[in-house]
Amino acid sequence: METLSLCHLFRGLSEAQVARLAAITREVPIGKGQCLGHEGEPAKEFFVLKDGAVEQITKVGGDFELPIAMLREAGSSFGASGLVAPYLYSLSARCAEDGTMLVIQLADLQKLMEEDRAIGCTIMTNWATHLLGRLKETRQQLKIHFKCLLTSMHP
Amino acid sequence: METLSLCHLFRGLSEAQVARLAAITREVPIGKGQCLGHEGEPAKEFFVLKDGAVEQITKVGGDFELPIAMLREAGSSFGASGLVAPYLYSLSARCAEDGTMLVIQLADLQKLMEEDRAIGCTIMTNWATHLLGRLKETRQQLKIHFKCLLTSMHP
């Protein structure tokens, strides 16, 4: 319950609403090197980190792995992209340190969100807020590249 | 009504739900050069393009303007970032060709979404879907820069 309510996706839910989530959550151990999901593949599960560390990565040019984030904080999550079309993992995630994950089947989460629209609205608003933040960060990184390019053209 | 239902944010809403949106929408002419909103400023209005053209831009290094998108299709929109914290325009938008916009006060839209959770869920799901797509595109652009960098390091 406590770890679930730390997850950014579940911020603002009441205790009773988090209890409904807890009822569809199971706790599983994860080992270093274990993959939680592969970029571009159908997303079946949503993961919330309880302890340990998980690395989010994306492939560049087929073989080079570009690290996106290292999840270490309890409540960090992976797999929310499976909540919307095209229902795929948008990144890969690999366990970097032995730990424990809370796992929710995305089909169960979708069902709960449809049954309880207030939960659905809160989760989707939280997720859109998170995505907008990520989009801004990524645009910022792109701007840095443009700035370097501009400087190299007009030193 | 027809233009509103073309907007990606309102996809999947019933005719009755779109009618509720239409009731809080007003139609305004826009002139070439007119600014609809400035990046980083509090977002008050949500815009749906009826006709004309609107350019979305972001500033790099204070003065250089980086174009992000040119909106030409009826139903294209600007200002959804004002629906979530920190309630700011995430880009600037400037009219590139005289036209007509449908304008909804974001406070009115928020109120409608709270009153009618089904509308709220649909809009937020549509927006999260859109943001995830944008995030993937932007990451893809970043990957291209990384690839160029890798190639220049190991030609």
Short mmCIF file of N, CA, C and O in Angstrom, two decimals, chain B residues 44-127:
data_model
loop_
_atom_site.label_atom_id
_atom_site.label_comp_id
_atom_site.label_asym_id
_atom_site.label_seq_id
_atom_site.Cartn_x
_atom_site.Cartn_y
_atom_site.Cartn_z
N LYS B 44 -4.32 30.08 -20.34
CA LYS B 44 -5.71 30.42 -19.99
C LYS B 44 -6.69 29.83 -20.99
O LYS B 44 -7.84 29.58 -20.67
N GLU B 45 -6.23 29.66 -22.25
CA GLU B 45 -7.16 29.26 -23.31
C GLU B 45 -6.64 28.06 -24.10
O GLU B 45 -5.44 27.89 -24.29
N PHE B 46 -7.60 27.27 -24.56
CA PHE B 46 -7.31 26.14 -25.43
C PHE B 46 -7.86 26.48 -26.83
O PHE B 46 -8.99 26.95 -26.94
N PHE B 47 -7.03 26.28 -27.86
CA PHE B 47 -7.39 26.68 -29.21
C PHE B 47 -7.52 25.48 -30.14
O PHE B 47 -6.66 24.59 -30.13
N VAL B 48 -8.57 25.50 -30.96
CA VAL B 48 -8.73 24.48 -32.02
C VAL B 48 -8.80 25.23 -33.35
O VAL B 48 -9.61 26.16 -33.51
N LEU B 49 -7.93 24.84 -34.28
CA LEU B 49 -7.88 25.52 -35.58
C LEU B 49 -9.10 25.14 -36.44
O LEU B 49 -9.39 23.96 -36.63
N LYS B 50 -9.80 26.17 -36.94
CA LYS B 50 -10.91 25.91 -37.87
C LYS B 50 -10.38 26.09 -39.31
O LYS B 50 -10.53 25.22 -40.15
N ASP B 51 -9.76 27.24 -39.57
CA ASP B 51 -9.03 27.42 -40.84
C ASP B 51 -7.90 28.41 -40.64
O ASP B 51 -7.87 29.15 -39.67
N GLY B 52 -6.96 28.41 -41.59
CA GLY B 52 -5.76 29.23 -41.46
C GLY B 52 -4.57 28.34 -41.15
O GLY B 52 -4.59 27.14 -41.45
N ALA B 53 -3.52 28.92 -40.55
CA ALA B 53 -2.33 28.15 -40.19
C ALA B 53 -1.68 28.77 -38.95
O ALA B 53 -1.64 29.98 -38.81
N VAL B 54 -1.21 27.88 -38.07
CA VAL B 54 -0.57 28.32 -36.82
C VAL B 54 0.76 27.59 -36.66
O VAL B 54 0.84 26.38 -36.87
N GLU B 55 1.79 28.37 -36.33
CA GLU B 55 3.13 27.81 -36.15
C GLU B 55 3.42 27.64 -34.66
O GLU B 55 3.19 28.57 -33.89
N GLN B 56 3.91 26.46 -34.29
CA GLN B 56 4.33 26.25 -32.90
C GLN B 56 5.85 26.36 -32.85
O GLN B 56 6.54 25.73 -33.68
N ILE B 57 6.34 27.14 -31.92
CA ILE B 57 7.78 27.40 -31.85
C ILE B 57 8.30 27.34 -30.42
O ILE B 57 7.55 27.48 -29.47
N THR B 58 9.62 27.12 -30.31
CA THR B 58 10.28 27.18 -29.01
C THR B 58 11.56 27.99 -29.18
O THR B 58 12.14 28.01 -30.28
N LYS B 59 11.97 28.67 -28.14
CA LYS B 59 13.19 29.49 -28.21
C LYS B 59 14.39 28.65 -27.80
O LYS B 59 14.33 27.88 -26.87
N VAL B 60 15.50 28.85 -28.54
CA VAL B 60 16.76 28.20 -28.18
C VAL B 60 17.74 29.31 -27.84
O VAL B 60 17.97 30.20 -28.67
N GLY B 61 18.28 29.27 -26.65
CA GLY B 61 19.31 30.25 -26.26
C GLY B 61 18.80 31.68 -26.24
O GLY B 61 19.56 32.60 -26.49
N GLY B 62 17.50 31.86 -25.99
CA GLY B 62 16.97 33.21 -25.78
C GLY B 62 16.49 33.93 -27.02
O GLY B 62 15.54 34.69 -26.97
N ASP B 63 17.11 33.67 -28.18
CA ASP B 63 16.69 34.46 -29.35
C ASP B 63 16.38 33.62 -30.59
O ASP B 63 15.48 33.95 -31.34
N PHE B 64 17.07 32.50 -30.77
CA PHE B 64 16.83 31.70 -31.97
C PHE B 64 15.53 30.90 -31.81
O PHE B 64 15.32 30.25 -30.79
N GLU B 65 14.65 30.99 -32.82
CA GLU B 65 13.36 30.28 -32.75
C GLU B 65 13.42 28.95 -33.48
O GLU B 65 13.76 28.91 -34.67
N LEU B 66 13.14 27.89 -32.77
CA LEU B 66 13.15 26.55 -33.35
C LEU B 66 11.70 26.16 -33.67
O LEU B 66 10.88 26.07 -32.76
N PRO B 67 11.36 25.97 -34.96
CA PRO B 67 9.98 25.58 -35.28
C PRO B 67 9.73 24.14 -34.86
O PRO B 67 10.58 23.27 -35.05
N ILE B 68 8.59 23.89 -34.23
CA ILE B 68 8.23 22.54 -33.77
C ILE B 68 7.19 21.94 -34.71
O ILE B 68 7.29 20.78 -35.09
N ALA B 69 6.18 22.71 -35.09
CA ALA B 69 5.14 22.19 -35.98
C ALA B 69 4.38 23.33 -36.64
O ALA B 69 4.32 24.44 -36.11
N MET B 70 3.83 23.06 -37.82
CA MET B 70 2.92 24.01 -38.48
C MET B 70 1.55 23.35 -38.51
O MET B 70 1.37 22.29 -39.11
N LEU B 71 0.59 23.96 -37.82
CA LEU B 71 -0.76 23.41 -37.78
C LEU B 71 -1.58 23.98 -38.94
O LEU B 71 -1.71 25.20 -39.05
N ARG B 72 -2.11 23.09 -39.79
CA ARG B 72 -2.90 23.52 -40.96
C ARG B 72 -4.24 22.80 -41.02
O ARG B 72 -5.19 23.29 -41.61
N GLU B 73 -4.27 21.60 -40.43
CA GLU B 73 -5.48 20.77 -40.49
C GLU B 73 -6.55 21.30 -39.54
O GLU B 73 -6.23 21.61 -38.38
N ALA B 74 -7.78 21.37 -40.01
CA ALA B 74 -8.89 21.71 -39.11
C ALA B 74 -8.93 20.69 -37.98
O ALA B 74 -8.80 19.48 -38.23
N GLY B 75 -9.07 21.18 -36.74
CA GLY B 75 -9.07 20.27 -35.59
C GLY B 75 -7.74 20.24 -34.85
O GLY B 75 -7.68 19.74 -33.73
N SER B 76 -6.66 20.76 -35.50
CA SER B 76 -5.37 20.86 -34.81
C SER B 76 -5.53 21.78 -33.62
O SER B 76 -6.33 22.72 -33.66
N SER B 77 -4.77 21.55 -32.56
CA SER B 77 -5.01 22.34 -31.35
C SER B 77 -3.73 22.83 -30.70
O SER B 77 -2.63 22.35 -30.99
N PHE B 78 -3.91 23.77 -29.79
CA PHE B 78 -2.81 24.35 -29.04
C PHE B 78 -3.30 24.72 -27.63
O PHE B 78 -4.40 25.25 -27.49
N GLY B 79 -2.50 24.40 -26.62
CA GLY B 79 -2.80 24.86 -25.26
C GLY B 79 -3.18 23.77 -24.29
O GLY B 79 -3.48 24.07 -23.13
N ALA B 80 -3.16 22.49 -24.72
CA ALA B 80 -3.57 21.41 -23.80
C ALA B 80 -2.66 21.31 -22.59
O ALA B 80 -3.10 20.83 -21.54
N SER B 81 -1.41 21.80 -22.70
CA SER B 81 -0.49 21.72 -21.55
C SER B 81 -1.05 22.48 -20.35
O SER B 81 -0.68 22.19 -19.21
N GLY B 82 -1.97 23.42 -20.61
CA GLY B 82 -2.60 24.16 -19.51
C GLY B 82 -3.59 23.33 -18.70
O GLY B 82 -4.13 23.80 -17.71
N LEU B 83 -3.82 22.08 -19.13
CA LEU B 83 -4.76 21.20 -18.39
C LEU B 83 -4.11 20.56 -17.17
O LEU B 83 -4.80 20.03 -16.32
N VAL B 84 -2.77 20.54 -17.13
CA VAL B 84 -2.08 19.89 -15.99
C VAL B 84 -1.02 20.82 -15.41
O VAL B 84 -0.59 21.77 -16.08
N ALA B 85 -0.64 20.53 -14.15
CA ALA B 85 0.41 21.32 -13.48
C ALA B 85 1.67 21.31 -14.34
O ALA B 85 1.98 20.28 -14.92
N PRO B 86 2.43 22.37 -14.47
CA PRO B 86 2.28 23.69 -13.81
C PRO B 86 1.35 24.66 -14.57
O PRO B 86 1.44 25.86 -14.34
N TYR B 87 0.48 24.16 -15.43
CA TYR B 87 -0.56 24.97 -16.11
C TYR B 87 0.03 26.11 -16.95
O TYR B 87 -0.44 27.26 -16.90
N LEU B 88 1.07 25.77 -17.70
CA LEU B 88 1.75 26.76 -18.56
C LEU B 88 1.68 26.30 -20.02
O LEU B 88 1.53 25.11 -20.29
N TYR B 89 1.80 27.24 -20.95
CA TYR B 89 1.98 26.86 -22.35
C TYR B 89 3.39 26.25 -22.47
O TYR B 89 4.36 26.85 -22.02
N SER B 90 3.48 25.07 -23.07
CA SER B 90 4.79 24.42 -23.19
C SER B 90 5.52 24.87 -24.45
O SER B 90 6.70 24.60 -24.62
N LEU B 91 4.82 25.55 -25.35
CA LEU B 91 5.40 26.11 -26.57
C LEU B 91 4.75 27.48 -26.81
O LEU B 91 3.76 27.82 -26.17
N SER B 92 5.29 28.23 -27.78
CA SER B 92 4.61 29.44 -28.24
C SER B 92 3.86 29.10 -29.53
O SER B 92 4.25 28.18 -30.25
N ALA B 93 2.80 29.84 -29.79
CA ALA B 93 2.05 29.63 -31.05
C ALA B 93 1.76 30.99 -31.69
O ALA B 93 1.35 31.93 -31.00
N ARG B 94 2.00 31.06 -32.98
CA ARG B 94 1.81 32.32 -33.71
C ARG B 94 1.07 32.01 -35.01
O ARG B 94 1.38 31.03 -35.70
N CYS B 95 0.10 32.84 -35.31
CA CYS B 95 -0.68 32.67 -36.53
C CYS B 95 0.19 32.94 -37.75
O CYS B 95 0.84 33.99 -37.85
N ALA B 96 0.24 31.97 -38.68
CA ALA B 96 1.06 32.10 -39.88
C ALA B 96 0.23 32.52 -41.09
O ALA B 96 0.77 33.02 -42.09
N GLU B 97 -1.08 32.33 -41.02
CA GLU B 97 -2.01 32.73 -42.09
C GLU B 97 -3.33 33.12 -41.44
O GLU B 97 -3.77 32.43 -40.52
N ASP B 98 -3.96 34.18 -41.94
CA ASP B 98 -5.27 34.60 -41.41
C ASP B 98 -6.22 33.40 -41.35
O ASP B 98 -6.19 32.54 -42.24
N GLY B 99 -7.03 33.35 -40.32
CA GLY B 99 -7.95 32.21 -40.20
C GLY B 99 -8.94 32.38 -39.07
O GLY B 99 -9.21 33.49 -38.62
N THR B 100 -9.46 31.24 -38.61
CA THR B 100 -10.47 31.22 -37.55
C THR B 100 -10.09 30.17 -36.51
O THR B 100 -9.71 29.05 -36.87
N MET B 101 -10.20 30.54 -35.24
CA MET B 101 -9.93 29.59 -34.17
C MET B 101 -11.19 29.37 -33.34
O MET B 101 -12.00 30.29 -33.17
N LEU B 102 -11.32 28.17 -32.79
CA LEU B 102 -12.32 27.91 -31.75
C LEU B 102 -11.58 28.02 -30.43
O LEU B 102 -10.49 27.45 -30.28
N VAL B 103 -12.13 28.79 -29.52
CA VAL B 103 -11.43 29.06 -28.26
C VAL B 103 -12.28 28.58 -27.08
O VAL B 103 -13.47 28.87 -27.00
N ILE B 104 -11.63 27.81 -26.18
CA ILE B 104 -12.29 27.35 -24.95
C ILE B 104 -11.43 27.84 -23.77
O ILE B 104 -10.22 27.63 -23.76
N GLN B 105 -12.06 28.49 -22.80
CA GLN B 105 -11.34 28.86 -21.59
C GLN B 105 -10.97 27.57 -20.87
O GLN B 105 -11.83 26.71 -20.64
N LEU B 106 -9.69 27.44 -20.49
CA LEU B 106 -9.24 26.20 -19.83
C LEU B 106 -9.98 25.98 -18.51
O LEU B 106 -10.25 24.83 -18.14
N ALA B 107 -10.31 27.04 -17.80
CA ALA B 107 -11.06 26.90 -16.53
C ALA B 107 -12.43 26.25 -16.79
O ALA B 107 -12.88 25.39 -16.02
N ASP B 108 -13.08 26.65 -17.90
CA ASP B 108 -14.39 26.06 -18.26
C ASP B 108 -14.23 24.59 -18.64
O ASP B 108 -15.06 23.75 -18.28
N LEU B 109 -13.14 24.29 -19.35
CA LEU B 109 -12.90 22.90 -19.78
C LEU B 109 -12.62 22.02 -18.56
O LEU B 109 -13.16 20.91 -18.43
N GLN B 110 -11.79 22.51 -17.63
CA GLN B 110 -11.48 21.78 -16.39
C GLN B 110 -12.77 21.48 -15.62
O GLN B 110 -12.96 20.37 -15.12
N LYS B 111 -13.64 22.50 -15.55
CA LYS B 111 -14.89 22.36 -14.79
C LYS B 111 -15.77 21.26 -15.42
O LYS B 111 -16.29 20.40 -14.72
N LEU B 112 -15.87 21.30 -16.74
CA LEU B 112 -16.66 20.30 -17.46
C LEU B 112 -16.10 18.89 -17.23
O LEU B 112 -16.85 17.93 -17.02
N MET B 113 -14.75 18.78 -17.24
CA MET B 113 -14.10 17.48 -17.05
C MET B 113 -14.31 16.95 -15.63
O MET B 113 -14.34 15.73 -15.43
N GLU B 114 -14.42 17.86 -14.66
CA GLU B 114 -14.68 17.43 -13.28
C GLU B 114 -16.14 17.04 -13.08
O GLU B 114 -16.45 16.08 -12.37
N GLU B 115 -17.03 17.77 -13.75
CA GLU B 115 -18.46 17.48 -13.64
C GLU B 115 -18.81 16.16 -14.34
O GLU B 115 -19.66 15.41 -13.88
N ASP B 116 -18.16 15.93 -15.46
CA ASP B 116 -18.45 14.73 -16.26
C ASP B 116 -17.15 13.93 -16.40
O ASP B 116 -16.33 14.16 -17.27
N ARG B 117 -16.98 12.96 -15.47
CA ARG B 117 -15.73 12.18 -15.40
C ARG B 117 -15.46 11.39 -16.67
O ARG B 117 -14.31 11.11 -17.00
N ALA B 118 -16.53 10.98 -17.36
CA ALA B 118 -16.33 10.21 -18.60
C ALA B 118 -15.65 11.10 -19.64
O ALA B 118 -14.73 10.67 -20.33
N ILE B 119 -16.10 12.36 -19.75
CA ILE B 119 -15.45 13.32 -20.65
C ILE B 119 -14.00 13.52 -20.20
O ILE B 119 -13.06 13.49 -21.01
N GLY B 120 -13.82 13.70 -18.87
CA GLY B 120 -12.48 13.93 -18.32
C GLY B 120 -11.53 12.80 -18.66
O GLY B 120 -10.41 13.03 -19.12
N CYS B 121 -11.98 11.56 -18.46
CA CYS B 121 -11.13 10.39 -18.74
C CYS B 121 -10.77 10.31 -20.21
O CYS B 121 -9.62 10.05 -20.57
N THR B 122 -11.75 10.53 -21.09
CA THR B 122 -11.49 10.42 -22.53
C THR B 122 -10.48 11.48 -22.96
O THR B 122 -9.51 11.18 -23.66
N ILE B 123 -10.68 12.73 -22.51
CA ILE B 123 -9.77 13.81 -22.90
C ILE B 123 -8.36 13.53 -22.39
O ILE B 123 -7.38 13.66 -23.14
N MET B 124 -8.25 13.11 -21.13
CA MET B 124 -6.91 12.87 -20.57
C MET B 124 -6.23 11.67 -21.23
O MET B 124 -5.02 11.70 -21.45
N THR B 125 -6.99 10.63 -21.54
CA THR B 125 -6.41 9.47 -22.23
C THR B 125 -5.92 9.88 -23.62
O THR B 125 -4.83 9.52 -24.04
N ASN B 126 -6.76 10.67 -24.33
CA ASN B 126 -6.35 11.16 -25.65
C ASN B 126 -5.09 12.00 -25.55
O ASN B 126 -4.19 11.91 -26.40
N TRP B 127 -5.02 12.82 -24.52
CA TRP B 127 -3.87 13.71 -24.43
C TRP B 127 -2.60 12.95 -24.07
O TRP B 127 -1.54 13.20 -24.63
#
